[in-house]
Short mmCIF file of C-alpha atoms in Angstrom, two decimals:
data_model
loop_
_atom_site.label_atom_id
_atom_site.label_comp_id
_atom_site.label_asym_id
_atom_site.label_seq_id
_atom_site.Cartn_x
_atom_site.Cartn_y
_atom_site.Cartn_z
CA MET A 135 119.81 88.55 149.81
CA ALA A 136 120.38 91.61 147.55
CA ASN A 137 121.25 90.58 144.01
CA CYS A 138 123.44 92.59 142.66
CA ASP A 139 123.99 90.16 139.36
CA SER A 140 122.60 92.94 137.11
CA ILE A 141 124.41 95.90 138.14
CA PHE A 142 127.45 93.80 137.49
CA LYS A 143 126.48 93.39 133.73
CA VAL A 144 126.11 96.60 133.20
CA PHE A 145 129.21 97.47 135.00
CA ASP A 146 130.93 95.11 132.68
CA GLU A 147 129.53 96.70 129.53
CA ASP A 148 130.70 99.98 130.85
CA ILE A 149 134.46 98.88 131.53
CA ILE A 150 134.82 96.38 128.45
CA LEU A 151 136.92 97.77 125.52
CA HIS A 152 134.29 98.56 123.36
CA ASP A 153 134.62 98.07 119.39
CA THR A 154 135.14 101.53 118.36
CA ARG A 155 138.44 101.82 120.24
CA ARG A 156 139.30 97.98 119.87
CA ASP A 157 139.01 99.19 116.32
CA SER A 158 141.11 102.38 116.83
CA LEU A 159 144.25 100.04 118.27
CA LYS A 160 143.68 97.84 116.25
CA LYS A 161 144.33 100.62 113.27
CA SER A 162 147.26 101.92 115.20
CA ARG A 163 148.98 98.60 115.46
CA LYS A 164 148.45 97.87 111.73
CA ALA A 165 150.08 101.30 110.99
CA LEU A 166 153.08 100.36 113.19
CA ARG A 167 153.41 96.85 111.55
CA ASN A 168 153.54 98.41 108.36
CA ARG A 169 156.41 101.34 109.07
CA ILE A 170 158.30 98.21 110.67
CA LYS A 171 157.90 95.98 107.32
CA GLU A 172 159.01 98.95 105.23
CA TYR A 173 161.82 100.24 107.28
CA PHE A 174 163.49 96.20 106.77
CA LYS A 175 162.61 96.45 103.19
CA GLU A 176 164.27 99.62 102.61
CA GLU A 177 166.85 99.51 105.23
CA LYS A 178 167.46 96.01 106.09
CA PRO A 179 166.93 94.41 103.08
CA ASP A 180 169.65 91.64 103.75
CA GLU A 181 168.30 91.03 107.40
CA ILE A 182 165.78 88.57 108.68
CA LYS A 183 162.28 90.18 107.99
CA PRO A 184 160.03 90.50 111.45
CA LYS A 185 156.96 88.77 112.13
CA PHE A 186 154.15 89.74 114.46
CA TYR A 187 152.01 88.45 117.04
CA GLY A 188 149.75 90.02 119.42
CA GLN A 189 149.83 89.35 122.98
CA GLY A 190 148.52 90.32 126.30
CA SER A 191 144.94 91.23 127.66
CA PHE A 192 143.85 92.72 124.30
CA MET A 193 144.44 89.63 122.28
CA MET A 194 142.31 87.66 125.49
CA GLY A 195 139.57 89.72 125.53
CA ILE A 196 140.06 90.98 128.96
CA ALA A 197 141.25 94.50 128.44
CA ILE A 198 139.16 97.33 129.97
CA ASN A 199 138.80 101.17 129.43
CA PRO A 200 140.82 102.48 132.37
CA ILE A 201 140.26 105.34 134.34
CA PRO A 202 140.87 109.12 132.27
CA LYS A 203 143.76 111.13 133.45
CA VAL A 204 143.16 114.58 133.43
CA VAL A 205 146.44 116.69 132.69
CA THR A 206 146.95 120.45 131.60
CA GLU A 207 148.10 120.50 127.97
CA ASP A 208 148.31 124.16 127.15
CA GLY A 209 146.92 125.63 129.75
CA LYS A 210 143.54 123.08 129.03
CA GLU A 211 142.76 120.10 131.18
CA VAL A 212 142.09 117.17 128.85
CA SER A 213 141.47 113.47 129.35
CA LYS A 214 143.94 110.82 128.94
CA HIS A 215 143.46 106.97 128.01
CA LYS A 216 146.20 104.87 129.76
CA TYR A 217 145.38 102.35 127.07
CA ASP A 218 148.72 99.75 126.49
CA VAL A 219 148.83 97.26 123.79
CA ASP A 220 151.43 94.99 123.22
CA ASP A 221 152.38 93.29 119.51
CA GLY A 222 155.56 91.15 119.92
CA ILE A 223 158.46 91.25 116.95
CA TYR A 224 159.61 88.01 115.75
CA PHE A 225 163.02 87.41 114.36
CA ILE A 226 162.75 83.58 112.96
CA GLY A 227 166.47 82.32 111.69
CA LYS A 228 169.15 80.13 112.10
CA GLU A 229 171.12 80.86 115.31
CA SER A 230 174.07 81.89 113.31
CA GLU A 231 171.82 85.06 111.92
CA ARG A 232 171.02 86.26 115.57
CA LYS A 233 172.34 89.72 116.63
CA ALA A 234 172.98 91.37 119.82
CA VAL A 235 169.87 92.39 121.90
CA GLN A 236 170.85 96.05 121.31
CA THR A 237 170.98 96.02 117.76
CA TYR A 238 167.32 94.70 117.40
CA HIS A 239 166.20 97.51 119.72
CA ASN A 240 168.45 100.18 117.92
CA TRP A 241 166.24 98.62 114.69
CA ILE A 242 162.95 99.08 116.02
CA TRP A 243 163.44 102.13 117.87
CA ASP A 244 164.84 103.96 114.16
CA ALA A 245 162.13 102.22 112.56
CA VAL A 246 158.99 103.53 114.77
CA ASP A 247 161.06 107.06 115.62
CA GLY A 248 158.61 110.00 114.43
CA HIS A 249 155.59 108.09 114.06
CA THR A 250 154.46 110.02 116.82
CA ASP A 251 154.99 113.10 118.03
CA THR A 252 156.90 111.69 121.04
CA PRO A 253 159.92 109.99 120.79
CA PRO A 254 159.70 105.92 121.30
CA VAL A 255 161.24 105.00 125.11
CA ASP A 256 163.96 101.78 124.61
CA LYS A 257 162.83 100.07 127.71
CA ASN A 258 164.52 96.77 128.93
CA THR A 259 161.82 94.69 127.63
CA CYS A 260 160.61 96.76 124.75
CA ILE A 261 160.43 99.39 122.61
CA ARG A 262 157.06 102.29 123.55
CA VAL A 263 155.64 103.94 121.03
CA ILE A 264 153.50 106.68 122.89
CA TYR A 265 150.59 108.57 121.44
CA HIS A 266 148.68 111.92 122.03
CA ASP A 267 145.79 110.57 123.26
CA GLY A 268 147.36 108.73 126.49
CA HIS A 269 147.84 104.97 124.76
CA ASN A 270 151.06 102.93 124.24
CA ILE A 271 152.08 100.13 121.87
CA ASP A 272 154.58 98.28 123.95
CA LEU A 273 156.89 96.09 120.76
CA PRO A 274 158.70 93.29 122.78
CA ILE A 275 161.29 92.06 120.61
CA TYR A 276 162.07 87.99 120.14
CA PHE A 277 164.10 85.86 118.48
CA LEU A 278 162.94 82.01 117.55
CA VAL A 279 165.61 79.47 116.38
CA LYS A 280 164.15 77.96 113.03
CA GLY A 281 163.55 74.43 112.35
CA ASP A 282 164.02 73.54 116.14
CA ASP A 283 161.09 71.58 117.36
CA ASP A 284 162.18 72.13 121.09
CA ALA A 285 162.88 75.88 120.55
CA VAL A 286 161.11 78.72 122.91
CA PRO A 287 160.86 82.32 121.73
CA GLN A 288 163.62 84.32 123.41
CA LEU A 289 163.27 88.18 124.45
CA ALA A 290 165.66 90.69 123.76
CA HIS A 291 165.87 92.22 127.23
CA LYS A 292 168.31 95.26 127.74
CA SER A 293 169.95 94.51 131.10
CA LYS A 294 169.33 90.47 131.05
CA SER A 295 170.35 89.41 127.28
CA TRP A 296 168.06 86.66 125.85
CA LEU A 297 165.51 85.23 128.31
CA ASP A 298 163.19 82.45 127.44
CA SER A 299 159.35 83.80 127.17
CA ASP A 300 156.31 82.62 125.29
CA PRO A 301 153.65 85.11 125.46
CA ARG A 302 151.51 83.00 122.54
CA GLU A 303 151.62 80.14 125.38
CA PHE A 304 150.04 82.17 128.00
CA VAL A 305 147.32 83.47 125.61
CA THR A 306 146.92 79.80 124.94
CA TRP A 307 146.93 78.97 128.55
CA PHE A 308 144.40 81.46 129.35
CA THR A 309 141.70 81.05 126.55
CA GLY A 310 141.93 77.10 127.12
CA ILE A 311 140.51 77.71 130.72
CA ALA A 312 138.03 80.77 129.93
CA ASP A 313 136.63 78.87 126.81
CA ALA A 314 135.58 75.76 128.79
CA GLN A 315 133.12 77.49 130.79
CA LYS A 316 129.52 77.52 129.38
CA LYS A 317 129.46 81.32 130.13
CA ASP A 318 132.08 83.85 129.72
CA GLN A 319 132.55 84.65 133.25
CA LEU A 320 136.53 84.23 133.91
CA ARG A 321 137.00 86.92 131.41
CA SER A 322 133.97 88.83 133.30
CA LEU A 323 136.12 88.32 136.92
CA VAL A 324 139.35 89.18 135.26
CA ARG A 325 138.00 92.84 134.39
CA TYR A 326 136.33 93.51 137.43
CA MET A 327 139.61 92.69 139.18
CA LYS A 328 141.85 94.85 136.85
CA ALA A 329 138.93 97.73 137.49
CA TRP A 330 139.40 97.65 140.94
CA ALA A 331 143.00 97.51 140.81
CA ASP A 332 142.42 100.70 138.19
CA TYR A 333 140.37 102.51 140.77
CA GLN A 334 142.70 101.91 143.38
CA ASN A 335 145.51 102.69 141.63
CA ASN A 336 144.25 106.29 140.83
CA SER A 337 143.00 106.84 144.93
CA SER A 338 146.24 105.85 146.50
CA GLY A 339 148.86 108.23 146.35
CA THR A 340 152.19 106.60 145.15
CA SER A 341 151.35 102.31 146.47
CA LYS A 342 150.19 100.64 143.81
CA MET A 343 147.88 97.26 142.92
CA PRO A 344 149.92 94.60 141.47
CA PRO A 345 149.97 94.57 137.68
CA GLY A 346 147.03 93.33 135.36
CA MET A 347 148.86 89.99 134.23
CA VAL A 348 149.04 89.13 137.92
CA MET A 349 145.20 89.40 138.75
CA THR A 350 144.69 87.42 135.45
CA ILE A 351 146.45 84.49 136.62
CA TRP A 352 145.28 84.78 139.86
CA ALA A 353 141.45 84.84 138.91
CA ALA A 354 142.22 82.25 136.64
CA GLU A 355 143.87 79.49 139.03
CA ASN A 356 140.77 80.53 141.79
CA ALA A 357 137.81 81.19 139.89
CA CYS A 358 135.13 80.13 141.51
CA TYR A 359 131.71 80.12 139.24
CA ASN A 360 128.43 81.22 139.74
CA GLU A 361 125.17 82.16 138.45
CA ARG A 362 125.75 85.42 139.76
CA ASP A 363 128.68 87.43 139.15
CA ASP A 364 128.24 89.54 142.22
CA VAL A 365 128.83 85.81 144.29
CA ALA A 366 131.49 84.39 142.07
CA LEU A 367 133.55 87.77 142.55
CA ARG A 368 133.62 87.11 146.43
CA ASP A 369 133.86 83.53 146.53
CA THR A 370 136.84 84.11 143.86
CA LEU A 371 138.10 86.98 146.23
CA GLN A 372 137.97 84.35 149.40
CA ALA A 373 139.71 81.85 146.87
CA ILE A 374 142.80 84.30 146.03
CA ARG A 375 143.06 85.21 150.02
CA ASP A 376 143.31 81.74 151.05
CA THR A 377 146.12 81.40 148.51
CA LEU A 378 148.12 84.33 149.13
CA THR A 379 147.89 82.99 153.28
CA ASP A 380 150.22 80.21 151.97
CA ALA A 381 152.57 82.43 149.98
CA PHE A 382 152.34 85.94 148.43
CA GLU A 383 153.17 85.17 145.16
CA CYS A 384 151.96 84.43 141.51
CA ASN A 385 154.19 82.19 139.73
CA ARG A 386 153.89 82.15 135.79
CA PRO A 387 152.32 79.12 134.62
CA THR A 388 153.95 79.42 131.29
CA VAL A 389 157.49 79.89 130.09
CA PRO A 390 159.37 80.68 132.14
CA ALA A 391 157.09 78.61 134.18
CA GLY A 392 157.69 78.83 138.03
CA GLU A 393 158.63 82.68 137.42
CA ASN A 394 157.35 84.85 140.40
CA LEU A 395 155.65 88.02 139.25
CA LEU A 396 156.05 89.55 142.50
CA ASP A 397 159.59 89.25 142.89
CA ASP A 398 160.07 93.09 142.42
CA TYR A 399 156.76 93.87 143.93
CA LYS A 400 156.91 96.00 147.07
CA TYR A 401 153.24 96.72 148.23
CA GLU A 402 152.38 93.15 149.62
CA GLU A 403 151.04 94.83 152.96
CA TYR A 404 149.18 97.72 151.13
CA PHE A 405 147.45 94.98 148.79
CA LEU A 406 146.45 92.66 151.02
CA GLY A 407 145.04 95.65 153.36
CA ARG A 408 142.98 96.34 149.79
CA LEU A 409 142.14 93.07 149.40
CA ASP A 410 140.55 92.05 152.61
CA ALA A 411 138.48 95.36 152.64
CA PHE A 412 136.89 94.62 149.64
CA LEU A 413 136.50 90.94 150.71
CA GLU A 414 134.62 92.10 153.76
CA SER A 415 132.65 94.51 151.48
CA ALA A 416 131.89 91.86 149.34
CA LYS A 417 130.78 89.38 151.91
CA GLN A 418 128.28 91.83 153.92
CA ALA A 419 126.92 93.21 150.47
CA VAL A 420 126.08 89.47 149.44
CA ASN A 421 124.05 89.08 152.69
CA GLU A 422 122.67 92.19 152.69
CA THR A 423 119.10 92.58 152.03
CA ASN A 424 118.74 96.10 150.35
CA GLN A 425 120.44 96.23 146.95
CA LYS A 426 121.52 100.03 147.02
CA THR A 427 122.51 99.86 150.16
CA ALA A 428 124.89 96.75 148.82
CA CYS A 429 125.88 98.54 146.05
CA GLY A 430 127.36 100.94 147.85
CA LYS A 431 129.54 98.53 149.31
CA TRP A 432 130.89 97.26 146.08
CA GLN A 433 130.98 100.74 144.78
CA THR A 434 133.33 101.64 147.53
CA HIS A 435 136.45 99.42 145.90
CA LEU A 436 135.12 99.43 142.25
CA GLY A 437 134.72 103.35 142.00
CA PRO A 438 131.73 105.40 140.51
CA ARG A 439 131.77 103.88 137.27
CA PHE A 440 129.98 101.13 139.10
CA PRO A 441 126.03 101.82 138.27
CA CYS A 442 124.57 102.29 141.99
CA ARG A 443 122.14 104.75 139.86
CA LEU A 444 120.21 101.27 138.94
CA ALA A 445 119.91 99.84 142.58
CA GLU A 446 116.34 99.66 143.61
CA ASP A 447 116.22 100.90 147.44
CA LYS A 448 114.36 98.43 149.08
CA ASP A 449 114.23 95.21 151.05
CA MET A 450 114.47 92.34 148.92
CA GLY A 451 114.04 89.92 151.65
CA ALA A 452 116.58 87.93 154.12
CA ARG A 453 116.82 84.70 151.58
CA ALA A 454 119.47 82.48 152.06
CA TYR A 455 121.19 82.52 148.57
CA GLY A 456 121.14 78.77 148.66
CA THR A 457 123.00 78.20 144.64
CA PRO A 458 126.50 76.69 145.06
CA ALA A 459 129.64 78.19 143.29
CA ILE A 460 130.90 75.56 140.61
CA ILE A 461 134.90 75.83 141.70
CA GLN A 462 137.69 74.94 139.77
CA GLU A 463 139.66 71.97 140.52
CA ASN A 464 142.94 74.09 141.12
CA ALA A 465 141.10 76.63 143.25
CA LYS A 466 140.61 76.73 147.03
CA SER A 467 137.28 76.49 148.32
CA ALA A 468 135.56 79.95 149.78
#
């Protein structure tokens, strides 16, 4: 059968967040942190000083280079890279020191206003800082009761007040699964799925794929490991499809545990159609004997960034691929 593992490895190198971009985003994050610290030092000297904790895909090593979006500025077309970075802001103190949700939102908004040319956005879950090159830094705000070993961070949510939420625990949960593998295949699988979603979102009009956190949980809970990335992805897609046949849901594995992250998702039929089509092509690609033909089947769903220029246009023989997938204990068999 056609082996596209080497092509996937090159694709992974293309989509992974490169060191130059990572360093640039870290620099943006550090500048924001310093600005917020200075604001509280000068404007709120008697209030609890904020602490910071990075969260999201940036911290887990699964952030990808998104497909650039072309926009028109001053009559010229320019490319924007829609990176999203999450940086949690924590206020740790006594319960009696806790302020209202909107108070914290106002403080952080005031602290970062003027940092970029675009005014920050006060969202329900965070303050968003928007940069000219297209990337955003989201600043969710948490309060943690000091001295209470059982306390969990609570998110300052504008419409739902204080909500138990611990992104740090999610990072620990994911990295524990990913780092337990001898090779770092889970992170690659997540990046492939996020790249698939990115390409579909750029090609599908108004319908949208589930967010990256959902893709991350599905991949982690259904990962089927294999010495070949193409086989591992096919089997993982099958395991996810089997799981969704029972119920179309994605339950958060950490605080607030059991929360269905798809409660507000409106495109179930669209997504399942995309998943079924991708899975069928994945099966055909793995069984294909011509590497170039197989590569084209993957590229249909992953987009032109998938490097079929590297594929050989020759019959590799109808050899059965007999190495079994290494399936997680909590994953369904493909």
